[in-house]
PDB file of C-alpha atoms in Angstrom:
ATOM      1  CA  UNK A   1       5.576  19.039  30.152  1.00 48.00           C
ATOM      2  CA  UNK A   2       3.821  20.776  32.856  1.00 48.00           C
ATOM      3  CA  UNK A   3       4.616  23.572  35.126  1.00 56.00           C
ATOM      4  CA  UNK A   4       6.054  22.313  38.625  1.00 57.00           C
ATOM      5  CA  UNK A   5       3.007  23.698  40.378  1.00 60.00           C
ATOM      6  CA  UNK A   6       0.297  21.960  37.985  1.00 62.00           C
ATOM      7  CA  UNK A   7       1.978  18.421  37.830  1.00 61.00           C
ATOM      8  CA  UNK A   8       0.106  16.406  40.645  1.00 63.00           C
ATOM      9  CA  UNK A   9      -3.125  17.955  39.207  1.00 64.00           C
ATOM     10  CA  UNK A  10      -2.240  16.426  35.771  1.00 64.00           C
ATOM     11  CA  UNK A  11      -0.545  13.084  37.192  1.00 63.00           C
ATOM     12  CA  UNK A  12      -3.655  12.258  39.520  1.00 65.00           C
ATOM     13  CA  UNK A  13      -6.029  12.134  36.323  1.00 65.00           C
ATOM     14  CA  UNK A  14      -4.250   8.165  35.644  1.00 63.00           C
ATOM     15  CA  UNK A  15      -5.026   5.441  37.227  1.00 60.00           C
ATOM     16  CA  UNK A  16      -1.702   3.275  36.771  1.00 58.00           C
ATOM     17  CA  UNK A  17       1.468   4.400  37.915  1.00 57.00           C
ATOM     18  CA  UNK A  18       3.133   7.323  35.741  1.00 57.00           C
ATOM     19  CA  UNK A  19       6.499   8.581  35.653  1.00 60.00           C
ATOM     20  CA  UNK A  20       7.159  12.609  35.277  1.00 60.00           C
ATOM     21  CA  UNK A  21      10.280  13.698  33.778  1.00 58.00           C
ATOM     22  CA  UNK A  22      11.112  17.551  35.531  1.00 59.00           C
ATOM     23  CA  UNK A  23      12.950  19.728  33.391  1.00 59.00           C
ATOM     24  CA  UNK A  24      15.873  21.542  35.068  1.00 60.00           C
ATOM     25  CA  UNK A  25      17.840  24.814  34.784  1.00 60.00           C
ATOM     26  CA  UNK A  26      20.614  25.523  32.292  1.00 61.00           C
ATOM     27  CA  UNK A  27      22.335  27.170  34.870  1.00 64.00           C
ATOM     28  CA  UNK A  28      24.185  25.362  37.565  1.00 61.00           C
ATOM     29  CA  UNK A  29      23.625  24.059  40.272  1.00 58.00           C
ATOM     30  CA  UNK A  30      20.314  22.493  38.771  1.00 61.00           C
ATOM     31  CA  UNK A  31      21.469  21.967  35.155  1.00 72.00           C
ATOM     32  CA  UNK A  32      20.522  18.806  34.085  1.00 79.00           C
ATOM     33  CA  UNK A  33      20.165  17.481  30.555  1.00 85.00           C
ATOM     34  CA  UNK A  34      18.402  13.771  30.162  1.00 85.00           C
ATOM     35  CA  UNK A  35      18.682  11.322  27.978  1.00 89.00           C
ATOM     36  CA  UNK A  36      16.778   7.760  27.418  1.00 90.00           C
ATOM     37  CA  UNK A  37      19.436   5.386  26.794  1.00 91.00           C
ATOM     38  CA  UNK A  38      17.497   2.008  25.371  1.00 93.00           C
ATOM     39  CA  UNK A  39      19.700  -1.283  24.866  1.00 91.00           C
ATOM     40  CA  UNK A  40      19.326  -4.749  24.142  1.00 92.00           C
ATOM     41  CA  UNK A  41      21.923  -7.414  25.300  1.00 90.00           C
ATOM     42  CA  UNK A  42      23.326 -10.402  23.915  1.00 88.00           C
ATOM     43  CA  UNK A  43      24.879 -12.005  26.931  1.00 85.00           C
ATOM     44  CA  UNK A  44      23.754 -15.728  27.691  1.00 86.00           C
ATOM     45  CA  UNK A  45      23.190 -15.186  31.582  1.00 86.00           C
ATOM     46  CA  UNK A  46      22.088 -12.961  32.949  1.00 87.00           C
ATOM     47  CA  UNK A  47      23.846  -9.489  34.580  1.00 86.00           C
ATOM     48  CA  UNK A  48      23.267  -7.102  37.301  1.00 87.00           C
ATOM     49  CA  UNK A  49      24.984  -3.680  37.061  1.00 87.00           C
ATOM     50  CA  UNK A  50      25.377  -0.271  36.294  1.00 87.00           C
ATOM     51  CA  UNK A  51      26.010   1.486  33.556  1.00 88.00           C
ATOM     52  CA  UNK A  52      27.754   5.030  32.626  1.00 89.00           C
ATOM     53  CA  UNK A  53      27.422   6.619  29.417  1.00 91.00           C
ATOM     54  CA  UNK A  54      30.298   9.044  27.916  1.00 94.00           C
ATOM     55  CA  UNK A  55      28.946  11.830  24.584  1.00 93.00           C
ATOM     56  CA  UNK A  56      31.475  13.293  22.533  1.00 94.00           C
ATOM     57  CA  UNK A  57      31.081  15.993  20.003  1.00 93.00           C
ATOM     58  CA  UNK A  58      32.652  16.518  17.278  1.00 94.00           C
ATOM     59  CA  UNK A  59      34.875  18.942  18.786  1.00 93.00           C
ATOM     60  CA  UNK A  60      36.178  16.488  20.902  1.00 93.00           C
ATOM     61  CA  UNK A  61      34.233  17.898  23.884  1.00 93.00           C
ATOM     62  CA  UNK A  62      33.230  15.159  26.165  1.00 94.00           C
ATOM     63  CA  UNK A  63      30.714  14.765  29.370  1.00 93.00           C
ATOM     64  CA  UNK A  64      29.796  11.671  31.293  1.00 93.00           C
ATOM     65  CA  UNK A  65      26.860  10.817  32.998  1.00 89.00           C
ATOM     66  CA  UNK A  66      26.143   9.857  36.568  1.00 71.00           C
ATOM     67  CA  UNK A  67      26.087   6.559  37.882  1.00 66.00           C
ATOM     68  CA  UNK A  68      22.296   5.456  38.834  1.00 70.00           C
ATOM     69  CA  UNK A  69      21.912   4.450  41.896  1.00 72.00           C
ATOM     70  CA  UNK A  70      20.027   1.629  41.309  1.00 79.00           C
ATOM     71  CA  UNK A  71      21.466  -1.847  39.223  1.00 84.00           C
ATOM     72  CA  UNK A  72      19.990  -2.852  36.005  1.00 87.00           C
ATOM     73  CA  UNK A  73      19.225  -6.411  35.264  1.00 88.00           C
ATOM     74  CA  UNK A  74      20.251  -7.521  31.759  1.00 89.00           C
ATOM     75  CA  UNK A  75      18.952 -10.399  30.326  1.00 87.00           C
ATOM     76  CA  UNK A  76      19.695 -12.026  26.548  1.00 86.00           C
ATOM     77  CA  UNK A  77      17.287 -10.114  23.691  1.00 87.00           C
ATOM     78  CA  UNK A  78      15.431  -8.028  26.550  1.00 89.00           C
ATOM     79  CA  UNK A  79      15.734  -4.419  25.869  1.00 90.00           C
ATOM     80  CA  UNK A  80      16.229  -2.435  29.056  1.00 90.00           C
ATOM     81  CA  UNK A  81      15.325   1.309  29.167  1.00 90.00           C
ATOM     82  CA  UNK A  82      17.665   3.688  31.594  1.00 88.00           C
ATOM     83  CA  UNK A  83      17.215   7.392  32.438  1.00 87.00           C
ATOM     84  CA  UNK A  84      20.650   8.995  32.814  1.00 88.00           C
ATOM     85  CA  UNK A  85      21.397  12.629  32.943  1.00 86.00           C
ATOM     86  CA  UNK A  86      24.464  15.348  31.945  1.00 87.00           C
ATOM     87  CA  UNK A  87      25.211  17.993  33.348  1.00 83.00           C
ATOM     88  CA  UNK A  88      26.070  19.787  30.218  1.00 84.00           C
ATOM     89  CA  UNK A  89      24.721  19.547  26.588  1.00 84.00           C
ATOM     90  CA  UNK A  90      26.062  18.123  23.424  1.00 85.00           C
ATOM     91  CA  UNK A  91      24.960  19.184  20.246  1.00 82.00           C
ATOM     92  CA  UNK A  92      25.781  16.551  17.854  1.00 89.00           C
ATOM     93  CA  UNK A  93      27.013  13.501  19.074  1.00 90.00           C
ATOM     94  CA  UNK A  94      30.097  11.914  17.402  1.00 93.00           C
ATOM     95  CA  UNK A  95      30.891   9.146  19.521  1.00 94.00           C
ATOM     96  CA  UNK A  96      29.170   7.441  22.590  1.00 92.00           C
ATOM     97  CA  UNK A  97      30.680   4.979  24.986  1.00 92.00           C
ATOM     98  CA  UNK A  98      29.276   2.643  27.927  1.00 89.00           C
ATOM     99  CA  UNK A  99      31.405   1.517  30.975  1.00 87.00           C
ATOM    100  CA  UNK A 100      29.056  -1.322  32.367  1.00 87.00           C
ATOM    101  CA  UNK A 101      29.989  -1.981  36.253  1.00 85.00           C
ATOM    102  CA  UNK A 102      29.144  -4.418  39.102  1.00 83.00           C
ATOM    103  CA  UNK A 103      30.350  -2.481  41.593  1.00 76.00           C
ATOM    104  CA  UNK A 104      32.033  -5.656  43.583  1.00 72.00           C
ATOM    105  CA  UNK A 105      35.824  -5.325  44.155  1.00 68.00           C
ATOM    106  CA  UNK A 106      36.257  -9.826  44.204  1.00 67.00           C
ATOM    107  CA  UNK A 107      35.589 -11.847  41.805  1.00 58.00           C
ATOM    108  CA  UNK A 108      35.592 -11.840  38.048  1.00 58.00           C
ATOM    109  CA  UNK A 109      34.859  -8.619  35.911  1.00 71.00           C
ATOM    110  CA  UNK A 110      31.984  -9.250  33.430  1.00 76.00           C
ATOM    111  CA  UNK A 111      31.318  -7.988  30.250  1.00 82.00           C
ATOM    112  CA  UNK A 112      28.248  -6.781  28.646  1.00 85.00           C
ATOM    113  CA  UNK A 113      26.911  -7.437  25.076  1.00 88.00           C
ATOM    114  CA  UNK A 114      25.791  -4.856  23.613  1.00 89.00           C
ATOM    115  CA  UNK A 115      23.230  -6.519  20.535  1.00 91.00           C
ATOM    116  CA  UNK A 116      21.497  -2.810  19.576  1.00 92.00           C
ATOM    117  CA  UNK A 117      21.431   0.672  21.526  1.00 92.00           C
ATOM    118  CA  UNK A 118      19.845   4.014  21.306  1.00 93.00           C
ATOM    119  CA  UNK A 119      20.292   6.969  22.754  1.00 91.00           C
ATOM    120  CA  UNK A 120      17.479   9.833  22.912  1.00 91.00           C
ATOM    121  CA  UNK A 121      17.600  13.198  24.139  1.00 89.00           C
ATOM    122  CA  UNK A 122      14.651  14.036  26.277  1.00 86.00           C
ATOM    123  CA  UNK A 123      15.310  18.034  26.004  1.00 82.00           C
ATOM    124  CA  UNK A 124      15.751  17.719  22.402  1.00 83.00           C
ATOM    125  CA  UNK A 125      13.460  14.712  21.367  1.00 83.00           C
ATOM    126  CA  UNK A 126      14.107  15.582  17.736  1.00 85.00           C
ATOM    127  CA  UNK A 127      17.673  14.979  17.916  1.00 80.00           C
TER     128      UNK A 127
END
């Protein structure tokens, strides 16, 4: 990473788009812990939605992450790559669960197949 003051210097050096990752406070109200959460579906057709990720420790401590604000498309075999954040850390995961929504009040509720999933911590890459 790169100090906040020296990242358009570094950024301007590529010639294809690049995407910075900021690292926040651990204090509140800019505490912000991100994770990569990398998936690949199994569903025939194809689904548009959003997805929210739930960590709990071992402790039985839980924290959820926020809903992006922009849909996801999932296809069949096509890994899709989503940055979500926490607001507070978890040490070593014990359990992780996805609520996958369309956001639409009518019609039928889908479900999404989930074939193979990671989850990386972007603070803590070695975890």
């Amino acid at each position: 990473g790169y100090h906040a003051d020296r990242w358009k210097k570094m950024l301007i050096q590529y010639s294809s788009p690049t995407t910075a990752y900021f690292y926040t406070s651990d204090k509140d109200p800019f505490c912000m812990y991100n994770y990569l959460l990398d998936i690949t579906t199994w569903n025939k057709s194809i689904r548009r939605g959003f997805i929210k990720v739930k960590i709990m420790d071992y402790a039985g401590n839980t924290v959820e992450s926020q809903m992006n604000s922009e849909a996801s498309t999932f296809q069949q075999y096509k890994r899709v790559k989503i940055l979500t954040g926490f607001h507070r850390d978890i040490g070593k995961i014990a359990k992780i669960s996805l609520t996958f929504s369309t956001k639409t009040l009518i019609g039928p509720t889908q479900k999404l197949r989930i074939l193979q999933m990671k989850l990386k911590s972007l603070n803590n890459p070695e975890r």
